[in-house]
Coordinates of C-alpha atoms and ligand atoms in Angstrom, one line a residue:
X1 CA 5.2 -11.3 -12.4
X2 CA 4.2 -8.1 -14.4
X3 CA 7.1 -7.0 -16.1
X4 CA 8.5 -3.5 -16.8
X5 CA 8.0 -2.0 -20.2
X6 CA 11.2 0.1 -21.3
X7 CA 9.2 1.5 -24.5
X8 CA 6.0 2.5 -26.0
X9 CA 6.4 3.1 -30.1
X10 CA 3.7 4.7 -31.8
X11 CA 3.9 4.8 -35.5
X12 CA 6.2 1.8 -35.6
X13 CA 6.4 0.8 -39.2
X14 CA 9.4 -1.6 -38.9
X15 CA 8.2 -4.1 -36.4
X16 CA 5.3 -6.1 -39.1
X17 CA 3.1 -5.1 -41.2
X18 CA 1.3 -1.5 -41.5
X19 CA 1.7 1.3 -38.6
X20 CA 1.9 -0.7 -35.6
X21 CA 2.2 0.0 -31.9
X22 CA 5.3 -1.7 -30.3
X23 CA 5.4 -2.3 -26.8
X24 CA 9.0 -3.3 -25.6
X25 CA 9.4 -5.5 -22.6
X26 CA 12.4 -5.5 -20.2
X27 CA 14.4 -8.2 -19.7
X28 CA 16.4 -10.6 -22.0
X29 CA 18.1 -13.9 -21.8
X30 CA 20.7 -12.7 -24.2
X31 CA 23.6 -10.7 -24.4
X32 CA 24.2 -10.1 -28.2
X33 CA 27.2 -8.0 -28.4
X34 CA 25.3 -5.8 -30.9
X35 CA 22.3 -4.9 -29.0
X36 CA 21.1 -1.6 -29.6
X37 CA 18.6 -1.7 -26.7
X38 CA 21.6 -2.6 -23.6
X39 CA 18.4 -1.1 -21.3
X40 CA 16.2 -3.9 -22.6
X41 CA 18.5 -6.8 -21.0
X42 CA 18.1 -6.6 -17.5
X43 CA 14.5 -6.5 -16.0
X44 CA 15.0 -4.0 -13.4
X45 CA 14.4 -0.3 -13.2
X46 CA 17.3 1.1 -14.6
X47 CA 19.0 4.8 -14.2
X48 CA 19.9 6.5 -17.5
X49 CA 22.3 9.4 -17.2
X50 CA 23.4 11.7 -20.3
X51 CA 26.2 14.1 -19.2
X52 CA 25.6 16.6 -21.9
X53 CA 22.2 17.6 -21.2
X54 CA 23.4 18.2 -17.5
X55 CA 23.3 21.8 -16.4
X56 CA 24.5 21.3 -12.8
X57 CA 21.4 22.2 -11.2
X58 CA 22.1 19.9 -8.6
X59 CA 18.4 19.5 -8.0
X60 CA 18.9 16.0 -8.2
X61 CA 21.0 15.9 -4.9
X62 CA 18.9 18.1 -3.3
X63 CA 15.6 15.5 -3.5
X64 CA 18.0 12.4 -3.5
X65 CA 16.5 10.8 0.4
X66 CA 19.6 8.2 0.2
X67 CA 22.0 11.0 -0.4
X68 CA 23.4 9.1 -3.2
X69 CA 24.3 11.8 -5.8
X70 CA 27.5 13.9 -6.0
X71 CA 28.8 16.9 -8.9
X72 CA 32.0 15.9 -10.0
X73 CA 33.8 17.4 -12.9
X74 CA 32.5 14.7 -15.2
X75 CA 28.8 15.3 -13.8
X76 CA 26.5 13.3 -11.7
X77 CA 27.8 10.4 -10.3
X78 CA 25.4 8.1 -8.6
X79 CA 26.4 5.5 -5.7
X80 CA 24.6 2.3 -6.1
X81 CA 25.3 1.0 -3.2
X82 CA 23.1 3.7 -1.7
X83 CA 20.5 4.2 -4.7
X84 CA 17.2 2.8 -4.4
X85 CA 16.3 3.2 -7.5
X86 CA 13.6 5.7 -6.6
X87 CA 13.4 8.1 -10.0
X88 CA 13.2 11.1 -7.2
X89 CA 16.3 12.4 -9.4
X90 CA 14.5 11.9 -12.8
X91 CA 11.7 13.8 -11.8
X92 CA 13.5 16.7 -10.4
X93 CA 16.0 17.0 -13.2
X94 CA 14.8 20.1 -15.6
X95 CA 16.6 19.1 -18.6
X96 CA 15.9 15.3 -18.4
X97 CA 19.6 14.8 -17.8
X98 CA 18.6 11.9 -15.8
X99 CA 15.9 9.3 -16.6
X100 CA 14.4 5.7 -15.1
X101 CA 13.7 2.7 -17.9
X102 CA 11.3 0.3 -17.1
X103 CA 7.7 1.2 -16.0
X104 CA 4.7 -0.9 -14.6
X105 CA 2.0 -1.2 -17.0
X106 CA -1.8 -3.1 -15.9
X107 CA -3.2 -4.8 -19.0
X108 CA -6.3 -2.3 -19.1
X109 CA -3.7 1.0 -18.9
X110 CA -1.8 -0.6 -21.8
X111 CA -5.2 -1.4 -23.7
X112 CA -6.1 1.9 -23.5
X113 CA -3.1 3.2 -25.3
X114 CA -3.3 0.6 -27.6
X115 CA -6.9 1.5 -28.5
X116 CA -6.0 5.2 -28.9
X117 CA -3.9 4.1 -32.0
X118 CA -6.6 2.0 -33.4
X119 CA -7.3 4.7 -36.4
X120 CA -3.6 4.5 -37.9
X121 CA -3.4 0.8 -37.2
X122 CA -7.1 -0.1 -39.6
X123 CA -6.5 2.2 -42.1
X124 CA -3.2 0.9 -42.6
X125 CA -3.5 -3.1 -41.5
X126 CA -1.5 -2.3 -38.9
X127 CA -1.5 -4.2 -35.3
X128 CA 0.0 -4.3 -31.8
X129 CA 4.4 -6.0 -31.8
X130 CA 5.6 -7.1 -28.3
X131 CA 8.8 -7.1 -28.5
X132 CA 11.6 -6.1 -26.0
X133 CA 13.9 -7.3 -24.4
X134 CA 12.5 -10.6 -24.8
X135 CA 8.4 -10.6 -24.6
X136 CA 8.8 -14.3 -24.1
X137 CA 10.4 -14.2 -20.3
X138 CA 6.9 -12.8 -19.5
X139 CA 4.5 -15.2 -20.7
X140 CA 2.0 -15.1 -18.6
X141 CA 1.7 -11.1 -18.9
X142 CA 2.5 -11.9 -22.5
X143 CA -0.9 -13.8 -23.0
X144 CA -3.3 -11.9 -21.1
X145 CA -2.1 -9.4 -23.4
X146 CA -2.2 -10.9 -26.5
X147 CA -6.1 -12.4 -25.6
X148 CA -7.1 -8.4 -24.7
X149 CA -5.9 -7.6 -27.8
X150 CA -7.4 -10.3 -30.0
X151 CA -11.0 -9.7 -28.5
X152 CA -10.7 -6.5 -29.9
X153 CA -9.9 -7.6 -33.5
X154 CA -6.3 -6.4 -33.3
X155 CA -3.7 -8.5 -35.5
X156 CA -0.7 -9.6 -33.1
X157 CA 2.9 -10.0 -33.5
X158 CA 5.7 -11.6 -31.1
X159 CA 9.2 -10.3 -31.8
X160 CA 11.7 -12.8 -29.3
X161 CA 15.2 -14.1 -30.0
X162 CA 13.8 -17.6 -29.3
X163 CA 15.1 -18.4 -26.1
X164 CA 12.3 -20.2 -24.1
X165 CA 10.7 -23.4 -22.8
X166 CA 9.5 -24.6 -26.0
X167 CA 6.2 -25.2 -24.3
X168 CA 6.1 -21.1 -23.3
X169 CA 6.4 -20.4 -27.1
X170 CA 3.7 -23.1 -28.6
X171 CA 1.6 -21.5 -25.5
X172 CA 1.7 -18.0 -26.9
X173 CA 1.5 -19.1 -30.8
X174 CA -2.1 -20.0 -30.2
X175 CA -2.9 -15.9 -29.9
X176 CA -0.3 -14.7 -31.9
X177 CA -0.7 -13.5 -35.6
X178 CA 2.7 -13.1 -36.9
X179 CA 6.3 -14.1 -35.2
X180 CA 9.4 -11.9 -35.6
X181 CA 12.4 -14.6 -35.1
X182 CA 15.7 -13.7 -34.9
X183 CA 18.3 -15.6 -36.2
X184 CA 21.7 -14.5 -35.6
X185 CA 24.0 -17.8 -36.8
X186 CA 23.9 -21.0 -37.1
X187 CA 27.5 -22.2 -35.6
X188 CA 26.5 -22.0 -32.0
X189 CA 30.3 -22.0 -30.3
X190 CA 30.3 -18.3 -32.2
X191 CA 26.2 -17.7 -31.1
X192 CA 27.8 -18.6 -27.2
X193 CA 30.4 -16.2 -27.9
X194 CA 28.6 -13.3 -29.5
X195 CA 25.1 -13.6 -27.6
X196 CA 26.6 -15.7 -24.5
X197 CA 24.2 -18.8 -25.4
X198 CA 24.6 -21.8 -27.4
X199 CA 21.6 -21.6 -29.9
X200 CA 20.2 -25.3 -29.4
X201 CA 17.3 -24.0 -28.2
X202 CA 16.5 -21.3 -30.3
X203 CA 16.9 -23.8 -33.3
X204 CA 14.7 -26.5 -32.3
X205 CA 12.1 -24.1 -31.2
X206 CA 12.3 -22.3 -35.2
X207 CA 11.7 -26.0 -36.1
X208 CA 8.5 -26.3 -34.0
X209 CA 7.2 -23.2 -34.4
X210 CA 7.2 -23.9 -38.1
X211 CA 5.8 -27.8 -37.6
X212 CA 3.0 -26.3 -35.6
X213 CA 2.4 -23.6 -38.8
X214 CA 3.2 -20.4 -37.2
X215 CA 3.3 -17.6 -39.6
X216 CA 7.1 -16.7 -39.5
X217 CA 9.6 -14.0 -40.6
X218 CA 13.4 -14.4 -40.0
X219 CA 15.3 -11.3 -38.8
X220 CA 19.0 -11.4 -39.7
X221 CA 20.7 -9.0 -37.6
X222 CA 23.9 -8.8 -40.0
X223 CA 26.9 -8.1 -38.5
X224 CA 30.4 -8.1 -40.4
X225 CA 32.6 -10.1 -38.7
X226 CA 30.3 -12.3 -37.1
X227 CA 27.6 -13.5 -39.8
X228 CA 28.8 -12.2 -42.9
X229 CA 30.9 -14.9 -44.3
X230 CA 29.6 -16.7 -46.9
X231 CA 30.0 -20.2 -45.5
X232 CA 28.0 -18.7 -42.4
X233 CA 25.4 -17.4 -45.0
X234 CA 24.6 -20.8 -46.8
X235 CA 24.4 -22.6 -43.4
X236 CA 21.7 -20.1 -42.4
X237 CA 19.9 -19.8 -45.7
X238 CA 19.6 -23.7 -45.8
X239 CA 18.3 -24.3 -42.3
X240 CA 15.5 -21.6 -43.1
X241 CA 14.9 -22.9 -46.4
X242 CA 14.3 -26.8 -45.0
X243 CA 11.8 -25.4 -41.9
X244 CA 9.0 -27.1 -42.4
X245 CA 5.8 -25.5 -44.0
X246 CA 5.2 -22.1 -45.6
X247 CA 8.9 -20.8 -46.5
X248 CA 9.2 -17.9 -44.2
X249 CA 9.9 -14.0 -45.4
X250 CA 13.9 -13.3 -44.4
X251 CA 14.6 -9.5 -43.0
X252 CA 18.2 -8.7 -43.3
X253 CA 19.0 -6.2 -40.7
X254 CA 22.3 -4.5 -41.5
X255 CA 24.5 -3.5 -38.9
X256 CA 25.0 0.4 -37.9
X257 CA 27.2 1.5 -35.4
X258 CA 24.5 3.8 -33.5
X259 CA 24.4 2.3 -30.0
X260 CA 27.3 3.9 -28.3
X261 CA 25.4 7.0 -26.8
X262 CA 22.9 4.3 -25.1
X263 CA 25.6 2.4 -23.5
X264 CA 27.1 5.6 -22.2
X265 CA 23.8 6.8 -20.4
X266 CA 24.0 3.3 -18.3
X267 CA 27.8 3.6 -17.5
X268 CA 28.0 0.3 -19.3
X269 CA 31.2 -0.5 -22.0
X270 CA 30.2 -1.2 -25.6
X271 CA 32.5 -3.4 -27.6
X272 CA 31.9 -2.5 -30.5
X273 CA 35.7 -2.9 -31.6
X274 CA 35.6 -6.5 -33.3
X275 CA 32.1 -5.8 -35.4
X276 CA 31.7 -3.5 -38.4
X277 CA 29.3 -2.7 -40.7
X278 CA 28.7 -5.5 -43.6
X279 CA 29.4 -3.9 -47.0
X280 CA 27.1 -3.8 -49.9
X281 CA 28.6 -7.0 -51.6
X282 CA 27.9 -8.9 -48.3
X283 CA 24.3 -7.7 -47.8
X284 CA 23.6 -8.9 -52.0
X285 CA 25.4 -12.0 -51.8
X286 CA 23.5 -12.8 -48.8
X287 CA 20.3 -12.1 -50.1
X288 CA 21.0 -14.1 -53.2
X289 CA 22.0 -16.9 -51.1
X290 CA 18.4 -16.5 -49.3
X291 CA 16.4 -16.1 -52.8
X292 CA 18.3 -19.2 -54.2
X293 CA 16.8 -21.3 -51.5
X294 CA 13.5 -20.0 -52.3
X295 CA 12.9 -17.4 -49.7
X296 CA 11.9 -13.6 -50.0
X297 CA 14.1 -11.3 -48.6
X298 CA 14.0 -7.5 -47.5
X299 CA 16.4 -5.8 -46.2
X300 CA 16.1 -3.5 -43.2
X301 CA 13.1 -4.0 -41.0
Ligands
LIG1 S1 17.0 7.1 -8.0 FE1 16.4 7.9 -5.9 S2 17.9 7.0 -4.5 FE2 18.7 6.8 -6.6 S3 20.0 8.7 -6.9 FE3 17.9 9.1 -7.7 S4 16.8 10.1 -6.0 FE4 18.6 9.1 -5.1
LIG2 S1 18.2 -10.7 -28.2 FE1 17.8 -8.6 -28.8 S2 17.3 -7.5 -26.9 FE2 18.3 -9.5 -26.3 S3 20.4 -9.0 -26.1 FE3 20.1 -9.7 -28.2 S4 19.8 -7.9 -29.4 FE4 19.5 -7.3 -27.2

């Protein structure tokens, strides 16, 4: 199955090392409560709708063939039972009120917009992230991808949550450069309840990862109220610190309360209530916990 790509970044300089291009894959077997891409979770073409930009132009309902759209006082209101999912509406909108996520890419079209970044990404030992979403619920796509890239020198990096046949992920290591883990905790009743999966799977595959000598960094999204507390901390700095092999590089991604507006354009709720922001004493006393156990830590991406 070729999946749909929500997002083409040029200039990314937070996804590995030097100017990258990062190429964001639909679909995820998560549901982190934090997410700041809610359009990266489900695979399907989704319909993105920002009220403010709307003018009432109603060209929308005009091209609409399922006669699906109707002005309301609070704007465009789409029935799904009768949407196709078309993008008719997206294209017709002037003001971009209205927009589809998730796009079919062919490995040589995506090449060829990799290879038009090619100058920022030698001249700064950049490379080519797949990230998402999860890049792993692809593999197959994943790998064709990764080998187009490679036979043209590019340096690769995988950016997953973990969550895949263990077999999947030692499959893709084998063309991959550089992994992007995340690790959100380490007590998995809390990872069930935060992410909506225990984190069994994510752990053992960190573990083989390393045994096989993948080149690893840890991302931390850190989240106050959910990984913040110390005891949390040490448990996670420990488990990274005993991986076998090279001791991996730690990100610590702090938490910011930014993905509200997102969730609004898919009609979805954000709960954003229970999570906060971790202070600056958390983010230092987590990174000393990290650098006690031997590891080097950044914070932010
Ligand atoms: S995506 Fe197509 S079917 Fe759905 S509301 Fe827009 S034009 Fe109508
Ligand atoms: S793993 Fe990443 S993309 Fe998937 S739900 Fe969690 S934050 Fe979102």
């Amino acid at each position: 199955m070729i999946p749909l790509i929500f997002d083409i970044k040029r200039y990314a300089i937070s996804d590995g090392p030097g100017i990258r291009i990062a190429i964001y894959f639909k679909g995820c077997p998560l549901r982190c409560a934090w997410c700041h891409n809610p359009e990266s979770q489900s695979p399907k073409v989704q319909k993105l709708y920002t009220a403010s930009k709307c003018i009432g132009a109603q060209d929308c309902i005009e091209v609409c063939p399922e006669d699906a759209l109707t002005l309301t006082r609070n704007g465009i209101v789409t029935d799904y039972e009768k949407c196709t999912l078309c993008g008719k509406c997206a294209e017709a909108c002037p003001t971009k009120a209205i927009e589809m996520s998730g796009k079919l890419y062919e490995v040589d079209e995506l090449m060829q917009i990799i290879e038009r970044e090619r100058v920022h990404i030698e001249h700064s030992d950049g490379g080519v992230t797949f990230s998402g979403g999860e890049p792993l619920m692809h593999p197959e796509f994943l790998i064709k991808m990764l080998k187009a890239c490679k036979e043209k020198g590019l340096h690769c990096a995988v950016d997953t949550c973990g969550f895949a046949p263990a077999e999947t992920l030692l499959e893709v290591a084998k063309h991959t450069d550089l992994f992007l883990y995340d690790l959100k905790m380490l007590d998995s009743s809390l990872h069930k309840k935060w992410t909506g999966k225990n984190n069994h799977l994510i752990l053992d595959n960190l573990k083989a990862l390393a045994t096989a000598g993948a080149n690893i960094n840890i991302r931390i999204p850190f989240i106050g109220n959910v990984n913040t507390h110390e005891d949390e901390v040490r448990a996670m700095a420990e488990f990274v610190a005993a991986l076998p092999g090279k001791k991996p590089e730690v990100n610590l991604l702090p938490y910011h309360n930014i993905a509200q507006n997102k969730y609004n354009k898919l009609g979805q709720v954000y709960n954003s209530e229970e999570m906060r922001e971790p202070t600056n004493e958390e983010i230092g006393s987590a990174k000393a916990a990290f650098v006690e156990k031997g590891c080097k830590v950044e914070i932010g991406g």
